[in-house]
């Protein structure tokens, strides 16, 4: 197991941003963490990376408890983890040339000679579909998709074993999203990376996750391997997220209604099941008792819920997959590179 987090919590005063999250990721595996904005998924990502301090719980990386390691002793952990942020522009230093941006992690960790670092930097540019001459340019000279490729190259520079991607495609338009997702999937396979992939859209993660954890108001409410989650979503919230994937057939659109209402405040979560204020199946027990996550599901009534129209759910997720695939016939980093050149 490369990463094991147990009962992680992060409280900001009365706000319980993350409230008892446990997850693990095996080497080479991709776990997707999915939920609406404000559900705590990005905070969870920052906790497992030790970018913020947990209020409670433990984090183990490759068997070592890193929860309370002082910042000065986190350097080896930093070298073995990489992170790709949502906004590729804000996460790049505008005054640094792209080559220097990618060189920086290698220099910080003292990896190889200067010549070896430059060779590795050029190799990384190629790996993400950019050309050696791009090293001399500044971030503002690139499109959004290209900037995210630069962010990925930098995240890979020190040779991480775990990559954390925090909504890496949310800021990009759908054409570019598909290219970046294909690039990430290709890199995962080639490099055997373990990945924690954060997204608010289940359609996006269908393409690259092995397992999916669905998060609501600071908690994981369903955790399953991708195939069973898409074939048989058990939690009403997971079903609502599936229903939110657009369907082109107007006759089928009304069959599953996406979720109404807003996420309640994490400072004052509803008693009992936190989802009961938006759940069409809520009963009295839901308003009183908080269901624990058992066998990958946190719902009192999941066994009694009417089966979802799986043909419809399947069509929904296939639609999302096709939508992405249509824009991305580029399945390898090489052809993505050609697409990048066209963008330029
Ligand atoms: Fe809905 Fe009750 Fe299940 Fe919560 S426990 S998701 S309110 S049915």
mmCIF file of C-alpha atoms and ligand atoms in Angstrom:
data_model
loop_
_atom_site.group_PDB
_atom_site.id
_atom_site.type_symbol
_atom_site.label_atom_id
_atom_site.label_comp_id
_atom_site.label_asym_id
_atom_site.label_seq_id
_atom_site.Cartn_x
_atom_site.Cartn_y
_atom_site.Cartn_z
ATOM 1 C CA UNK A 1 0.000 0.000 0.000
ATOM 2 C CA UNK A 2 1.568 3.316 -0.975
ATOM 3 C CA UNK A 3 -0.955 5.450 0.962
ATOM 4 C CA UNK A 4 -3.167 4.667 3.948
ATOM 5 C CA UNK A 5 -5.226 7.366 5.628
ATOM 6 C CA UNK A 6 -7.272 6.442 8.694
ATOM 7 C CA UNK A 7 -10.064 8.526 10.181
ATOM 8 C CA UNK A 8 -8.694 11.833 8.892
ATOM 9 C CA UNK A 9 -10.331 14.973 10.196
ATOM 10 C CA UNK A 10 -9.768 18.642 9.496
ATOM 11 C CA UNK A 11 -11.748 21.173 11.481
ATOM 12 C CA UNK A 12 -11.557 24.932 10.976
ATOM 13 C CA UNK A 13 -13.241 26.144 14.149
ATOM 14 C CA UNK A 14 -16.824 24.847 13.908
ATOM 15 C CA UNK A 15 -16.393 23.839 10.249
ATOM 16 C CA UNK A 16 -15.752 20.125 9.845
ATOM 17 C CA UNK A 17 -14.269 20.223 6.346
ATOM 18 C CA UNK A 18 -13.146 16.581 6.579
ATOM 19 C CA UNK A 19 -14.813 14.444 9.211
ATOM 20 C CA UNK A 20 -13.488 10.903 9.506
ATOM 21 C CA UNK A 21 -12.183 9.921 6.072
ATOM 22 C CA UNK A 22 -10.330 6.620 5.610
ATOM 23 C CA UNK A 23 -8.871 5.563 2.281
ATOM 24 C CA UNK A 24 -5.966 3.635 0.843
ATOM 25 C CA UNK A 25 -4.227 3.486 -2.513
ATOM 26 C CA UNK A 26 -2.153 0.547 -3.762
ATOM 27 C CA UNK A 27 0.921 0.993 -5.946
ATOM 28 C CA UNK A 28 -0.088 1.681 -9.521
ATOM 29 C CA UNK A 29 -3.748 2.171 -8.558
ATOM 30 C CA UNK A 30 -5.960 5.190 -9.257
ATOM 31 C CA UNK A 31 -8.516 6.195 -6.650
ATOM 32 C CA UNK A 32 -10.967 8.915 -7.679
ATOM 33 C CA UNK A 33 -12.498 11.119 -4.990
ATOM 34 C CA UNK A 34 -15.703 12.676 -6.293
ATOM 35 C CA UNK A 35 -18.256 15.140 -4.913
ATOM 36 C CA UNK A 36 -19.658 18.649 -5.185
ATOM 37 C CA UNK A 37 -17.588 21.758 -4.474
ATOM 38 C CA UNK A 38 -17.239 22.205 -0.741
ATOM 39 C CA UNK A 39 -17.574 18.487 0.137
ATOM 40 C CA UNK A 40 -14.006 18.327 1.479
ATOM 41 C CA UNK A 41 -12.318 16.427 -1.342
ATOM 42 C CA UNK A 42 -9.595 19.023 -2.009
ATOM 43 C CA UNK A 43 -8.978 19.372 1.730
ATOM 44 C CA UNK A 44 -8.539 15.591 1.865
ATOM 45 C CA UNK A 45 -5.969 15.817 -0.947
ATOM 46 C CA UNK A 46 -4.051 18.514 0.922
ATOM 47 C CA UNK A 47 -4.158 16.466 4.128
ATOM 48 C CA UNK A 48 -2.695 13.314 2.590
ATOM 49 C CA UNK A 49 0.055 15.451 1.032
ATOM 50 C CA UNK A 50 0.726 17.085 4.422
ATOM 51 C CA UNK A 51 0.215 20.520 2.834
ATOM 52 C CA UNK A 52 -2.108 21.231 5.762
ATOM 53 C CA UNK A 53 -2.062 19.696 9.243
ATOM 54 C CA UNK A 54 -4.817 17.219 10.147
ATOM 55 C CA UNK A 55 -6.911 17.794 13.258
ATOM 56 C CA UNK A 56 -6.999 14.036 13.800
ATOM 57 C CA UNK A 57 -6.295 10.687 12.163
ATOM 58 C CA UNK A 58 -3.182 9.110 10.671
ATOM 59 C CA UNK A 59 -1.460 9.109 7.283
ATOM 60 C CA UNK A 60 0.940 6.341 6.315
ATOM 61 C CA UNK A 61 3.077 6.552 3.208
ATOM 62 C CA UNK A 62 4.729 3.306 2.108
ATOM 63 C CA UNK A 63 4.169 1.977 5.640
ATOM 64 C CA UNK A 64 5.692 4.972 7.458
ATOM 65 C CA UNK A 65 3.536 7.136 9.700
ATOM 66 C CA UNK A 66 4.063 10.663 8.380
ATOM 67 C CA UNK A 67 1.177 12.316 10.259
ATOM 68 C CA UNK A 68 3.326 14.183 12.746
ATOM 69 C CA UNK A 69 6.672 14.307 10.970
ATOM 70 C CA UNK A 70 8.102 17.821 11.430
ATOM 71 C CA UNK A 71 8.318 19.828 8.179
ATOM 72 C CA UNK A 72 12.106 19.466 8.116
ATOM 73 C CA UNK A 73 11.783 15.685 7.847
ATOM 74 C CA UNK A 74 9.196 15.649 5.066
ATOM 75 C CA UNK A 75 11.652 16.142 2.217
ATOM 76 C CA UNK A 76 11.942 12.442 1.204
ATOM 77 C CA UNK A 77 8.122 12.230 1.247
ATOM 78 C CA UNK A 78 7.910 15.372 -0.902
ATOM 79 C CA UNK A 79 10.245 13.818 -3.469
ATOM 80 C CA UNK A 80 8.088 10.712 -3.695
ATOM 81 C CA UNK A 81 4.812 12.605 -4.233
ATOM 82 C CA UNK A 82 3.733 14.936 -7.031
ATOM 83 C CA UNK A 83 0.745 17.230 -7.268
ATOM 84 C CA UNK A 84 -1.175 18.720 -10.189
ATOM 85 C CA UNK A 85 -3.472 21.616 -9.295
ATOM 86 C CA UNK A 86 -6.717 22.784 -10.835
ATOM 87 C CA UNK A 87 -5.587 26.110 -12.189
ATOM 88 C CA UNK A 88 -2.550 25.549 -14.364
ATOM 89 C CA UNK A 89 -1.895 29.272 -14.657
ATOM 90 C CA UNK A 90 -1.966 30.129 -10.969
ATOM 91 C CA UNK A 91 0.208 27.130 -10.113
ATOM 92 C CA UNK A 92 3.070 28.141 -12.432
ATOM 93 C CA UNK A 93 5.525 30.905 -11.577
ATOM 94 C CA UNK A 94 4.994 33.504 -14.359
ATOM 95 C CA UNK A 95 8.580 34.723 -14.070
ATOM 96 C CA UNK A 96 10.174 31.310 -14.536
ATOM 97 C CA UNK A 97 10.828 29.832 -17.959
ATOM 98 C CA UNK A 98 9.089 26.493 -18.434
ATOM 99 C CA UNK A 99 12.411 24.626 -18.463
ATOM 100 C CA UNK A 100 13.398 26.158 -15.113
ATOM 101 C CA UNK A 101 9.967 25.334 -13.665
ATOM 102 C CA UNK A 102 10.508 21.664 -14.494
ATOM 103 C CA UNK A 103 14.133 21.721 -13.338
ATOM 104 C CA UNK A 104 13.278 23.190 -9.931
ATOM 105 C CA UNK A 105 12.118 19.987 -8.148
ATOM 106 C CA UNK A 106 15.220 18.130 -9.377
ATOM 107 C CA UNK A 107 17.436 20.934 -8.082
ATOM 108 C CA UNK A 108 15.639 21.117 -4.719
ATOM 109 C CA UNK A 109 16.099 17.379 -4.211
ATOM 110 C CA UNK A 110 19.636 17.278 -5.683
ATOM 111 C CA UNK A 111 18.749 14.649 -8.284
ATOM 112 C CA UNK A 112 21.643 14.086 -10.728
ATOM 113 C CA UNK A 113 24.133 16.477 -12.300
ATOM 114 C CA UNK A 114 23.072 19.698 -14.044
ATOM 115 C CA UNK A 115 23.447 17.970 -17.440
ATOM 116 C CA UNK A 116 21.364 14.996 -16.304
ATOM 117 C CA UNK A 117 18.686 17.328 -14.980
ATOM 118 C CA UNK A 118 18.490 19.162 -18.317
ATOM 119 C CA UNK A 119 18.265 15.868 -20.196
ATOM 120 C CA UNK A 120 15.472 14.734 -17.859
ATOM 121 C CA UNK A 121 13.680 18.071 -18.305
ATOM 122 C CA UNK A 122 13.695 17.620 -22.101
ATOM 123 C CA UNK A 123 12.526 14.024 -21.696
ATOM 124 C CA UNK A 124 9.628 15.195 -19.502
ATOM 125 C CA UNK A 125 8.612 17.827 -22.052
ATOM 126 C CA UNK A 126 8.411 15.070 -24.660
ATOM 127 C CA UNK A 127 6.506 12.802 -22.290
ATOM 128 C CA UNK A 128 3.728 15.381 -21.884
ATOM 129 C CA UNK A 129 3.602 16.210 -25.579
ATOM 130 C CA UNK A 130 5.642 19.421 -25.663
ATOM 131 C CA UNK A 131 8.777 20.198 -27.670
ATOM 132 C CA UNK A 132 12.312 20.992 -26.391
ATOM 133 C CA UNK A 133 12.066 24.622 -27.610
ATOM 134 C CA UNK A 134 9.114 25.166 -25.248
ATOM 135 C CA UNK A 135 11.637 25.120 -22.361
ATOM 136 C CA UNK A 136 12.691 28.682 -23.212
ATOM 137 C CA UNK A 137 9.178 30.130 -23.116
ATOM 138 C CA UNK A 138 7.168 31.612 -20.260
ATOM 139 C CA UNK A 139 3.799 30.274 -18.990
ATOM 140 C CA UNK A 140 1.763 33.141 -20.505
ATOM 141 C CA UNK A 141 2.841 32.020 -23.983
ATOM 142 C CA UNK A 142 0.881 28.753 -23.650
ATOM 143 C CA UNK A 143 -2.774 27.714 -23.882
ATOM 144 C CA UNK A 144 -4.604 26.354 -20.799
ATOM 145 C CA UNK A 145 -4.153 22.735 -21.884
ATOM 146 C CA UNK A 146 -0.452 23.235 -22.566
ATOM 147 C CA UNK A 147 0.008 24.885 -19.175
ATOM 148 C CA UNK A 148 -1.581 21.861 -17.530
ATOM 149 C CA UNK A 149 0.898 19.650 -19.427
ATOM 150 C CA UNK A 150 3.704 21.787 -17.981
ATOM 151 C CA UNK A 151 2.175 21.337 -14.500
ATOM 152 C CA UNK A 152 2.140 17.570 -15.040
ATOM 153 C CA UNK A 153 5.779 17.551 -16.223
ATOM 154 C CA UNK A 154 6.785 19.465 -13.101
ATOM 155 C CA UNK A 155 4.809 17.079 -10.876
ATOM 156 C CA UNK A 156 6.676 14.145 -12.445
ATOM 157 C CA UNK A 157 10.126 15.765 -12.337
ATOM 158 C CA UNK A 158 11.358 14.185 -9.108
ATOM 159 C CA UNK A 159 10.064 10.718 -10.061
ATOM 160 C CA UNK A 160 7.075 10.453 -7.678
ATOM 161 C CA UNK A 161 5.378 7.177 -6.731
ATOM 162 C CA UNK A 162 2.102 8.904 -5.844
ATOM 163 C CA UNK A 163 0.524 11.618 -7.959
ATOM 164 C CA UNK A 164 -2.299 13.724 -6.526
ATOM 165 C CA UNK A 165 -4.409 15.483 -9.158
ATOM 166 C CA UNK A 166 -6.743 18.096 -7.662
ATOM 167 C CA UNK A 167 -9.430 18.781 -10.289
ATOM 168 C CA UNK A 168 -6.768 18.935 -12.997
ATOM 169 C CA UNK A 169 -9.223 19.379 -15.866
ATOM 170 C CA UNK A 170 -12.032 21.445 -14.306
ATOM 171 C CA UNK A 171 -10.653 24.743 -15.581
ATOM 172 C CA UNK A 172 -10.234 23.447 -19.154
ATOM 173 C CA UNK A 173 -12.787 23.265 -21.949
ATOM 174 C CA UNK A 174 -14.080 19.832 -22.872
ATOM 175 C CA UNK A 175 -11.829 19.300 -25.905
ATOM 176 C CA UNK A 176 -8.719 19.956 -23.882
ATOM 177 C CA UNK A 177 -10.075 18.029 -20.878
ATOM 178 C CA UNK A 178 -10.130 14.855 -22.923
ATOM 179 C CA UNK A 179 -6.564 15.362 -24.134
ATOM 180 C CA UNK A 180 -5.265 15.938 -20.611
ATOM 181 C CA UNK A 181 -7.189 12.926 -19.248
ATOM 182 C CA UNK A 182 -5.783 10.712 -21.975
ATOM 183 C CA UNK A 183 -2.317 12.027 -21.230
ATOM 184 C CA UNK A 184 -2.697 11.256 -17.511
ATOM 185 C CA UNK A 185 -4.035 7.780 -18.229
ATOM 186 C CA UNK A 186 -1.174 7.103 -20.619
ATOM 187 C CA UNK A 187 1.411 8.313 -18.093
ATOM 188 C CA UNK A 188 -0.127 6.225 -15.292
ATOM 189 C CA UNK A 189 0.194 3.103 -17.399
ATOM 190 C CA UNK A 190 3.701 3.841 -18.568
ATOM 191 C CA UNK A 191 5.105 4.909 -15.218
ATOM 192 C CA UNK A 192 3.035 2.660 -12.909
ATOM 193 C CA UNK A 193 1.993 5.674 -10.832
ATOM 194 C CA UNK A 194 -0.446 5.485 -7.950
ATOM 195 C CA UNK A 195 -2.885 8.378 -8.312
ATOM 196 C CA UNK A 196 -5.428 10.174 -6.184
ATOM 197 C CA UNK A 197 -7.675 11.944 -8.685
ATOM 198 C CA UNK A 198 -10.097 14.591 -7.406
ATOM 199 C CA UNK A 199 -13.097 15.543 -9.546
ATOM 200 C CA UNK A 200 -16.664 16.773 -9.232
ATOM 201 C CA UNK A 201 -17.818 14.910 -12.355
ATOM 202 C CA UNK A 202 -18.244 11.123 -12.386
ATOM 203 C CA UNK A 203 -18.075 11.175 -16.192
ATOM 204 C CA UNK A 204 -14.473 12.351 -16.035
ATOM 205 C CA UNK A 205 -13.258 9.658 -13.654
ATOM 206 C CA UNK A 206 -14.865 6.776 -15.530
ATOM 207 C CA UNK A 207 -12.002 7.104 -17.970
ATOM 208 C CA UNK A 208 -9.164 6.589 -15.540
ATOM 209 C CA UNK A 209 -10.133 5.380 -12.051
ATOM 210 C CA UNK A 210 -9.766 1.858 -10.666
ATOM 211 C CA UNK A 211 -11.891 2.661 -7.598
ATOM 212 C CA UNK A 212 -14.163 5.579 -6.796
ATOM 213 C CA UNK A 213 -14.897 7.188 -3.410
ATOM 214 C CA UNK A 214 -17.922 9.487 -3.344
ATOM 215 C CA UNK A 215 -17.734 12.243 -0.764
ATOM 216 C CA UNK A 216 -20.525 14.300 0.792
ATOM 217 C CA UNK A 217 -20.114 16.985 3.440
ATOM 218 C CA UNK A 218 -16.778 15.805 4.810
ATOM 219 C CA UNK A 219 -17.483 12.050 4.684
ATOM 220 C CA UNK A 220 -17.118 9.193 2.206
ATOM 221 C CA UNK A 221 -20.636 7.880 1.527
ATOM 222 C CA UNK A 222 -19.805 5.204 -1.063
ATOM 223 C CA UNK A 223 -16.567 3.503 -2.030
ATOM 224 C CA UNK A 224 -16.454 0.839 -4.716
ATOM 225 C CA UNK A 225 -14.468 -0.367 -7.668
ATOM 226 C CA UNK A 226 -15.306 1.619 -10.752
ATOM 227 C CA UNK A 227 -17.132 -1.157 -12.572
ATOM 228 C CA UNK A 228 -19.592 -1.875 -9.769
ATOM 229 C CA UNK A 229 -20.070 1.797 -8.926
ATOM 230 C CA UNK A 230 -21.139 2.610 -12.479
ATOM 231 C CA UNK A 231 -23.107 -0.623 -12.941
ATOM 232 C CA UNK A 232 -24.800 -0.540 -9.539
ATOM 233 C CA UNK A 233 -24.568 2.805 -7.728
ATOM 234 C CA UNK A 234 -25.964 2.116 -4.252
ATOM 235 C CA UNK A 235 -26.033 5.491 -2.510
ATOM 236 C CA UNK A 236 -28.768 7.998 -3.473
ATOM 237 C CA UNK A 237 -26.094 10.690 -3.731
ATOM 238 C CA UNK A 238 -23.990 8.610 -6.140
ATOM 239 C CA UNK A 239 -27.110 8.116 -8.232
ATOM 240 C CA UNK A 240 -27.732 11.842 -8.250
ATOM 241 C CA UNK A 241 -24.178 12.477 -9.425
ATOM 242 C CA UNK A 242 -24.675 9.951 -12.217
ATOM 243 C CA UNK A 243 -27.914 11.673 -13.159
ATOM 244 C CA UNK A 244 -26.030 14.956 -13.440
ATOM 245 C CA UNK A 245 -24.026 13.660 -16.404
ATOM 246 C CA UNK A 246 -25.753 15.241 -19.429
ATOM 247 C CA UNK A 247 -27.831 12.963 -21.648
ATOM 248 C CA UNK A 248 -28.529 13.999 -25.252
ATOM 249 C CA UNK A 249 -31.907 12.240 -25.462
ATOM 250 C CA UNK A 250 -34.593 14.619 -24.100
ATOM 251 C CA UNK A 251 -37.019 11.700 -23.593
ATOM 252 C CA UNK A 252 -34.621 10.107 -21.124
ATOM 253 C CA UNK A 253 -33.426 13.277 -19.434
ATOM 254 C CA UNK A 254 -36.317 13.435 -16.962
ATOM 255 C CA UNK A 255 -35.953 9.842 -15.769
ATOM 256 C CA UNK A 256 -33.364 10.692 -13.179
ATOM 257 C CA UNK A 257 -33.380 14.120 -11.739
ATOM 258 C CA UNK A 258 -30.054 15.651 -10.798
ATOM 259 C CA UNK A 259 -29.794 16.806 -7.238
ATOM 260 C CA UNK A 260 -31.612 19.966 -6.202
ATOM 261 C CA UNK A 261 -30.666 22.332 -3.411
ATOM 262 C CA UNK A 262 -27.296 23.322 -2.069
ATOM 263 C CA UNK A 263 -24.760 21.478 -0.001
ATOM 264 C CA UNK A 264 -25.593 22.264 3.667
ATOM 265 C CA UNK A 265 -22.973 24.132 5.680
ATOM 266 C CA UNK A 266 -20.144 22.005 7.069
ATOM 267 C CA UNK A 267 -20.252 24.272 10.149
ATOM 268 C CA UNK A 268 -23.711 22.994 10.945
ATOM 269 C CA UNK A 269 -24.225 19.624 9.252
ATOM 270 C CA UNK A 270 -27.721 18.107 9.427
ATOM 271 C CA UNK A 271 -28.182 15.566 12.244
ATOM 272 C CA UNK A 272 -28.467 11.892 11.368
ATOM 273 C CA UNK A 273 -27.564 11.153 7.745
ATOM 274 C CA UNK A 274 -26.023 14.335 6.394
ATOM 275 C CA UNK A 275 -27.698 13.750 3.059
ATOM 276 C CA UNK A 276 -31.235 13.531 4.463
ATOM 277 C CA UNK A 277 -32.131 17.153 3.617
ATOM 278 C CA UNK A 278 -31.741 16.366 -0.098
ATOM 279 C CA UNK A 279 -32.488 12.659 -0.223
ATOM 280 C CA UNK A 280 -35.763 11.526 -1.846
ATOM 281 C CA UNK A 281 -35.697 8.309 0.247
ATOM 282 C CA UNK A 282 -35.167 9.855 3.703
ATOM 283 C CA UNK A 283 -37.208 8.439 6.607
ATOM 284 C CA UNK A 284 -37.298 9.091 10.341
ATOM 285 C CA UNK A 285 -34.242 6.946 11.111
ATOM 286 C CA UNK A 286 -32.244 8.973 8.555
ATOM 287 C CA UNK A 287 -33.043 12.175 10.439
ATOM 288 C CA UNK A 288 -31.899 10.663 13.745
ATOM 289 C CA UNK A 289 -29.067 8.189 13.148
ATOM 290 C CA UNK A 290 -25.867 8.802 11.246
ATOM 291 C CA UNK A 291 -25.227 5.728 9.047
ATOM 292 C CA UNK A 292 -21.627 4.428 9.257
ATOM 293 C CA UNK A 293 -19.684 3.421 6.143
ATOM 294 C CA UNK A 294 -20.123 -0.368 6.100
ATOM 295 C CA UNK A 295 -19.149 -2.556 3.181
ATOM 296 C CA UNK A 296 -18.478 0.576 1.126
ATOM 297 C CA UNK A 297 -21.850 2.257 1.689
ATOM 298 C CA UNK A 298 -23.234 4.695 4.264
ATOM 299 C CA UNK A 299 -27.024 4.506 3.929
ATOM 300 C CA UNK A 300 -29.712 2.980 6.154
ATOM 301 C CA UNK A 301 -31.908 2.008 3.223
ATOM 302 C CA UNK A 302 -29.575 1.019 0.422
ATOM 303 C CA UNK A 303 -30.896 -2.570 0.357
ATOM 304 C CA UNK A 304 -34.509 -1.421 -0.037
ATOM 305 C CA UNK A 305 -34.018 1.298 -2.635
ATOM 306 C CA UNK A 306 -35.637 0.663 -5.998
ATOM 307 C CA UNK A 307 -33.086 -0.467 -8.539
ATOM 308 C CA UNK A 308 -31.873 2.402 -10.629
ATOM 309 C CA UNK A 309 -32.683 2.172 -14.317
ATOM 310 C CA UNK A 310 -29.294 0.743 -15.085
ATOM 311 C CA UNK A 311 -29.779 0.841 -18.822
ATOM 312 C CA UNK A 312 -30.261 4.545 -18.369
ATOM 313 C CA UNK A 313 -27.326 4.903 -15.993
ATOM 314 C CA UNK A 314 -25.179 2.939 -18.416
ATOM 315 C CA UNK A 315 -26.311 5.161 -21.268
ATOM 316 C CA UNK A 316 -25.484 8.217 -19.198
ATOM 317 C CA UNK A 317 -21.992 7.112 -18.413
ATOM 318 C CA UNK A 318 -21.391 5.825 -21.929
ATOM 319 C CA UNK A 319 -22.505 9.192 -23.245
ATOM 320 C CA UNK A 320 -19.957 10.921 -21.074
ATOM 321 C CA UNK A 321 -17.262 8.515 -22.184
ATOM 322 C CA UNK A 322 -18.146 8.983 -25.842
ATOM 323 C CA UNK A 323 -18.255 12.733 -25.398
ATOM 324 C CA UNK A 324 -14.703 12.627 -24.115
ATOM 325 C CA UNK A 325 -13.552 10.059 -26.647
ATOM 326 C CA UNK A 326 -14.962 12.029 -29.551
ATOM 327 C CA UNK A 327 -12.689 14.897 -28.736
ATOM 328 C CA UNK A 328 -9.738 12.681 -28.048
ATOM 329 C CA UNK A 329 -8.691 10.309 -30.741
ATOM 330 C CA UNK A 330 -5.208 11.023 -29.461
ATOM 331 C CA UNK A 331 -4.598 8.019 -27.220
ATOM 332 C CA UNK A 332 -0.869 8.373 -26.773
ATOM 333 C CA UNK A 333 1.328 11.146 -25.527
ATOM 334 C CA UNK A 334 2.878 11.305 -28.983
ATOM 335 C CA UNK A 335 -0.379 12.103 -30.744
ATOM 336 C CA UNK A 336 -1.325 14.434 -27.897
ATOM 337 C CA UNK A 337 1.952 16.123 -28.648
ATOM 338 C CA UNK A 338 0.859 16.615 -32.241
ATOM 339 C CA UNK A 339 -2.379 18.106 -30.933
ATOM 340 C CA UNK A 340 -0.333 20.383 -28.709
ATOM 341 C CA UNK A 341 1.645 21.615 -31.664
ATOM 342 C CA UNK A 342 -1.610 22.383 -33.461
ATOM 343 C CA UNK A 343 -2.829 24.328 -30.414
ATOM 344 C CA UNK A 344 0.351 26.395 -30.373
HETATM 345 FE FE1 LIG B 1 -31.067 8.881 2.080
HETATM 346 FE FE2 LIG B 1 -31.551 7.834 4.502
HETATM 347 FE FE3 LIG B 1 -29.789 6.682 2.896
HETATM 348 FE FE4 LIG B 1 -29.255 9.036 4.034
HETATM 349 S S1 LIG B 1 -29.549 7.086 5.075
HETATM 350 S S2 LIG B 1 -28.878 8.468 1.913
HETATM 351 S S3 LIG B 1 -31.243 10.024 3.979
HETATM 352 S S4 LIG B 1 -31.997 6.882 2.512
#
